[in-house]
Amino acid sequence: MEDSNHTVVSEFIFQGLCTSRELEIFLLLPFSALYLMTVVGNLFVVILIIIDHHLHSPMYFLLANLSFVDFCYSSVNTPKLTIDLLKENKTISFGGCISQIVCGHFFAGGEMVLLVTMAYDRYVAICRPLHYSSIMDRQKCIWLVVISGIIGFVHAISQMVLILDLPFCGPRVIDSFFCDIPLVMKLACMNTDNLGILINADNGVLATTCFILLLISYTYILLTVQLHSKDGSSKALSTCTSHIIVVLLFFGPIIFIYLWPVNITWVNKFLAVFYSVITPLLNPAIYSLRNKDIKNSIKKMINHM
């Protein structure tokens, strides 16, 4: 006799971004272009940093890893979203749904820790410049990136373990364009209130801890430079603004989705599009446009062509 907790539902149905077929067809080109730009932009930053020896420093090593993570993160949901814009029946297998959840939380969790690592790098560079080369050596940078991946992996597996044994036996329509835990839990054939609290706590601890560490880091950097430099505040802002913008763009929607949930479908869809489609594109653009070394490297590459 089968266990009553065994999954009966073999696939889920997405309602998609909107109910209008005409609007979905119209959105196909913009979303395809956004994904293409995200892939090209992030991989270009990675390749540029690898081939230009002037960019072989801890800051750019971490930036290359951030761009690679953004490339992977954008590839979790955006290709499926783009293809589904052409379909009337937007389905995903149970395994595919779990894969979206695990991969999304793996790359998102890893990026949170990586952003904290980048803030630590800026803290050492600005607040302890004489010790920078000894503190941020190559081996430490590699370990910091590995640790960010491990934390992301543990976070993703903890999410999967919490929902993998949920019984799904009835409704299978997800009012979104991708699988995420709050959306999938609503379809379970049991009361998931306590599980929801546990999952939000899991997400909240990681997101809140990283966000607080980032706020403390950048506040300390700004105060330190302001106290030790005549035009300290302007220099500090110039150095850290790009990092702070990325942090706000990444954590803002996540805080609304998980820590301060809004039960308005179109708001949740807009925020989901923003952090899964738009943010991975903005990161390389923000860093590249505001970074003199990268702009100089691009100019050199163009001149050699």
Coordinates of C-alpha atoms in Angstrom, one line a residue:
M1 CA 0.0 0.0 0.0
E2 CA 1.4 3.4 -1.0
D3 CA 2.2 6.0 1.6
S4 CA -0.3 8.8 1.7
N5 CA 2.5 11.3 1.6
H6 CA 3.7 10.1 -1.8
T7 CA 3.4 12.7 -4.5
V8 CA 0.5 12.2 -6.8
V9 CA 0.9 15.4 -8.9
S10 CA 3.6 14.7 -11.6
E11 CA 3.6 18.2 -13.0
F12 CA 2.5 21.8 -12.3
I13 CA 0.9 24.4 -14.5
F14 CA 2.1 28.0 -14.6
Q15 CA -0.4 30.8 -15.1
G16 CA 2.5 32.9 -16.4
L17 CA 3.1 36.6 -16.3
C18 CA -0.3 37.6 -17.5
T19 CA -3.6 36.3 -18.9
S20 CA -3.3 38.2 -22.3
R21 CA -1.8 36.1 -25.1
E22 CA -1.2 39.3 -27.1
L23 CA 0.8 40.8 -24.3
E24 CA 2.8 37.6 -23.8
I25 CA 3.8 37.5 -27.5
F26 CA 4.7 41.2 -27.2
L27 CA 7.0 40.4 -24.2
L28 CA 8.8 37.6 -26.0
L29 CA 11.3 39.9 -27.7
P30 CA 12.1 42.1 -24.7
F31 CA 12.7 39.1 -22.4
S32 CA 14.8 37.3 -25.0
A33 CA 16.9 40.4 -25.4
L34 CA 17.3 40.9 -21.7
Y35 CA 18.4 37.3 -21.2
L36 CA 20.9 37.5 -24.2
M37 CA 22.3 40.8 -22.7
T38 CA 22.6 39.2 -19.3
V39 CA 24.5 36.2 -20.6
V40 CA 26.8 38.2 -22.9
G41 CA 27.4 41.0 -20.3
N42 CA 28.2 38.6 -17.4
L43 CA 30.4 36.3 -19.5
F44 CA 32.1 39.3 -21.0
V45 CA 33.1 40.5 -17.6
V46 CA 34.4 37.1 -16.6
I47 CA 36.4 36.7 -19.8
L48 CA 37.8 40.3 -19.6
I49 CA 39.0 39.8 -16.0
I50 CA 40.6 36.4 -16.9
I51 CA 42.5 37.7 -20.0
D52 CA 43.6 41.1 -18.7
H53 CA 46.5 40.7 -16.2
H54 CA 45.9 44.2 -14.9
L55 CA 42.6 42.9 -13.4
H56 CA 44.2 40.0 -11.6
S57 CA 43.5 41.4 -8.1
P58 CA 41.2 40.2 -5.3
M59 CA 38.4 42.7 -6.1
Y60 CA 38.2 41.7 -9.7
F61 CA 38.5 38.0 -8.9
L62 CA 35.4 38.4 -6.7
L63 CA 33.7 40.4 -9.4
A64 CA 34.3 37.7 -11.9
N65 CA 32.7 35.2 -9.6
L66 CA 29.7 37.5 -9.0
S67 CA 29.2 37.8 -12.7
F68 CA 29.4 34.0 -13.2
V69 CA 26.9 33.5 -10.4
D70 CA 24.6 36.1 -12.0
F71 CA 24.8 34.3 -15.3
C72 CA 23.9 31.0 -13.7
Y73 CA 21.1 32.6 -11.6
S74 CA 19.5 34.2 -14.6
S75 CA 19.6 30.9 -16.4
V76 CA 17.5 29.1 -13.7
N77 CA 14.1 30.8 -14.6
T78 CA 14.5 33.2 -17.6
P79 CA 14.9 30.6 -20.4
K80 CA 11.8 28.7 -19.2
L81 CA 9.9 32.0 -18.8
T82 CA 10.8 33.1 -22.4
I83 CA 9.8 29.8 -23.9
D84 CA 6.5 29.7 -22.0
L85 CA 5.6 33.1 -23.5
L86 CA 4.9 31.1 -26.7
K87 CA 2.9 28.4 -25.1
E88 CA -0.7 28.3 -23.9
N89 CA -0.1 25.3 -21.7
K90 CA 2.8 26.2 -19.4
T91 CA 3.7 23.1 -17.6
I92 CA 6.8 21.9 -15.6
S93 CA 7.5 18.5 -14.2
F94 CA 7.6 17.9 -10.4
G95 CA 11.4 17.3 -10.7
G96 CA 11.9 20.4 -12.8
C97 CA 10.0 22.4 -10.2
I98 CA 12.2 21.1 -7.4
S99 CA 15.3 21.8 -9.5
Q100 CA 14.2 25.4 -10.0
I101 CA 13.8 25.9 -6.3
V102 CA 17.1 24.2 -5.4
C103 CA 19.1 26.0 -8.1
G104 CA 17.5 29.4 -7.4
H105 CA 18.2 29.2 -3.7
F106 CA 21.7 27.9 -4.3
F107 CA 22.8 30.8 -6.5
A108 CA 20.9 33.4 -4.5
G109 CA 22.3 32.2 -1.2
G110 CA 25.8 32.1 -2.7
E111 CA 25.4 35.6 -4.1
M112 CA 24.4 37.0 -0.7
V113 CA 27.5 35.6 0.9
L114 CA 29.7 36.7 -2.1
L115 CA 28.4 40.3 -1.7
V116 CA 29.4 40.2 1.9
T117 CA 32.8 39.0 0.8
M118 CA 33.1 41.8 -1.6
A119 CA 32.2 44.3 1.2
Y120 CA 35.0 42.7 3.3
D121 CA 37.4 43.2 0.5
R122 CA 36.5 46.9 0.2
Y123 CA 36.8 47.3 4.0
V124 CA 40.3 45.9 4.0
A125 CA 41.3 48.0 0.9
I126 CA 40.0 51.3 2.3
C127 CA 40.4 50.9 6.0
R128 CA 43.6 48.8 6.1
P129 CA 45.4 49.5 2.9
L130 CA 49.0 48.8 4.1
H131 CA 47.9 45.2 5.1
Y132 CA 45.7 44.6 2.0
S133 CA 48.0 42.4 0.0
S134 CA 48.8 40.2 3.0
I135 CA 45.2 39.9 4.2
M136 CA 43.5 39.4 0.8
D137 CA 45.9 36.9 -0.7
R138 CA 44.9 34.6 -3.6
Q139 CA 44.4 31.6 -1.3
K140 CA 42.0 33.5 1.0
C141 CA 40.0 34.8 -1.9
I142 CA 39.6 31.3 -3.3
W143 CA 38.5 30.0 0.1
L144 CA 36.0 32.9 0.5
V145 CA 34.4 32.0 -2.8
V146 CA 34.3 28.3 -1.9
I147 CA 32.7 29.2 1.4
S148 CA 30.0 31.3 -0.3
G149 CA 29.2 28.2 -2.5
I150 CA 29.1 25.9 0.4
I151 CA 26.7 28.2 2.3
G152 CA 24.5 28.5 -0.8
F153 CA 24.5 24.7 -1.2
V154 CA 23.5 24.1 2.4
H155 CA 20.8 26.7 2.2
A156 CA 19.4 25.2 -1.0
I157 CA 19.4 21.6 0.4
S158 CA 17.7 22.8 3.6
Q159 CA 14.9 24.3 1.5
M160 CA 14.6 21.1 -0.6
V161 CA 14.4 18.8 2.4
L162 CA 11.6 20.9 4.0
I163 CA 9.3 20.6 1.0
L164 CA 10.3 17.4 -0.8
D165 CA 8.0 15.2 1.2
L166 CA 5.0 17.5 1.0
P167 CA 1.9 15.7 -0.3
F168 CA 0.6 17.1 -3.6
C169 CA -2.6 15.4 -4.6
G170 CA -5.0 18.1 -5.9
P171 CA -4.5 21.6 -7.2
R172 CA -1.5 22.0 -9.4
V173 CA -1.8 25.6 -10.8
I174 CA 0.9 28.0 -9.8
D175 CA 0.0 31.7 -10.2
S176 CA 3.5 32.7 -11.4
F177 CA 6.1 32.0 -14.1
F178 CA 8.4 29.8 -12.0
C179 CA 8.5 27.5 -9.0
D180 CA 9.3 29.0 -5.6
I181 CA 8.6 27.6 -2.1
P182 CA 5.8 30.0 -1.0
L183 CA 3.9 29.3 -4.2
V184 CA 4.4 25.5 -4.2
M185 CA 3.5 25.2 -0.5
K186 CA 0.0 26.6 -1.2
L187 CA -0.7 23.5 -3.3
A188 CA 0.2 21.0 -0.6
C189 CA -2.6 18.8 0.7
M190 CA -1.9 19.7 4.3
N191 CA -1.6 22.7 6.6
T192 CA 1.7 24.3 5.9
D193 CA 1.5 27.3 8.3
N194 CA 4.2 25.9 10.6
L195 CA 6.4 24.9 7.7
G196 CA 6.0 28.3 6.2
I197 CA 7.3 29.9 9.4
L198 CA 10.3 27.5 9.4
I199 CA 11.1 28.2 5.7
N200 CA 10.8 32.0 6.2
A201 CA 13.0 31.8 9.2
D202 CA 15.6 29.8 7.2
N203 CA 15.5 32.4 4.4
G204 CA 15.3 35.3 6.8
V205 CA 18.3 34.3 8.9
L206 CA 20.6 34.1 5.8
A207 CA 19.2 37.3 4.1
T208 CA 19.0 39.4 7.3
T209 CA 22.5 38.3 8.5
C210 CA 24.1 39.1 5.2
F211 CA 22.2 42.4 4.8
I212 CA 23.1 43.6 8.3
L213 CA 26.8 42.6 7.8
L214 CA 26.7 44.6 4.5
L215 CA 25.2 47.7 6.2
I216 CA 27.7 47.6 9.0
S217 CA 30.6 47.1 6.6
Y218 CA 29.7 50.0 4.3
T219 CA 28.8 52.3 7.2
Y220 CA 32.2 51.6 8.8
I221 CA 34.0 52.2 5.5
L222 CA 32.2 55.6 4.9
L223 CA 32.8 56.8 8.5
T224 CA 36.5 55.7 8.4
V225 CA 37.3 57.4 5.2
Q226 CA 35.4 60.5 6.2
L227 CA 37.5 60.8 9.4
H228 CA 40.8 60.3 7.6
S229 CA 40.4 62.2 4.4
K230 CA 39.7 65.8 3.5
D231 CA 37.1 64.9 0.9
G232 CA 36.5 61.6 2.5
S233 CA 32.8 61.3 2.0
S234 CA 32.9 61.9 -1.7
K235 CA 35.8 59.4 -2.2
A236 CA 34.0 56.8 -0.1
L237 CA 30.8 57.2 -2.0
S238 CA 32.7 57.0 -5.3
T239 CA 34.3 53.8 -4.2
C240 CA 31.3 52.0 -2.6
T241 CA 28.3 53.4 -4.5
S242 CA 28.3 50.6 -7.1
H243 CA 28.5 48.0 -4.4
I244 CA 25.7 49.6 -2.4
I245 CA 23.4 49.9 -5.5
V246 CA 23.9 46.2 -6.2
V247 CA 23.1 45.3 -2.6
L248 CA 19.9 47.3 -2.5
L249 CA 18.8 46.0 -5.9
F250 CA 19.4 42.4 -4.9
F251 CA 18.1 42.4 -1.3
G252 CA 15.2 44.8 -1.7
P253 CA 12.9 42.4 -3.7
I254 CA 14.0 39.4 -1.7
I255 CA 13.0 41.1 1.6
F256 CA 9.6 41.9 0.2
I257 CA 9.1 38.4 -1.1
Y258 CA 10.2 36.4 1.9
L259 CA 10.5 38.7 5.0
W260 CA 7.7 41.2 4.3
P261 CA 5.3 39.2 2.0
V262 CA 2.6 41.1 0.1
N263 CA -0.4 39.1 -1.0
I264 CA -0.8 41.0 -4.2
T265 CA -0.1 38.7 -7.2
W266 CA 1.1 41.3 -9.7
V267 CA 3.4 42.9 -7.1
N268 CA 5.0 39.5 -6.4
K269 CA 5.4 38.8 -10.1
F270 CA 7.0 42.2 -10.7
L271 CA 9.4 41.7 -7.8
A272 CA 10.2 38.1 -9.0
V273 CA 10.9 39.4 -12.6
F274 CA 13.1 42.2 -11.1
Y275 CA 15.4 40.0 -9.0
S276 CA 15.5 37.0 -11.3
V277 CA 15.7 38.8 -14.7
I278 CA 16.7 42.4 -14.3
T279 CA 19.2 42.3 -11.4
P280 CA 21.6 39.8 -13.0
L281 CA 21.8 42.2 -16.0
L282 CA 22.2 45.4 -13.9
N283 CA 25.2 44.0 -11.9
P284 CA 27.8 43.9 -14.7
A285 CA 26.4 47.1 -16.2
I286 CA 26.8 49.0 -12.8
Y287 CA 30.2 47.6 -12.1
S288 CA 31.5 48.1 -15.7
L289 CA 30.1 51.6 -16.1
R290 CA 31.5 52.9 -12.8
N291 CA 34.8 51.1 -12.9
K292 CA 37.8 52.9 -14.5
D293 CA 40.0 49.8 -14.7
I294 CA 37.3 47.8 -16.5
K295 CA 36.5 50.7 -18.9
N296 CA 40.3 51.1 -19.7
S297 CA 40.5 47.3 -20.3
I298 CA 37.6 47.4 -22.7
K299 CA 39.2 50.4 -24.6
K300 CA 42.5 48.4 -24.9
M301 CA 40.6 45.4 -26.2
I302 CA 38.8 47.5 -28.8
N303 CA 42.0 49.2 -29.9
H304 CA 43.7 45.8 -30.4
M305 CA 40.9 44.6 -32.7

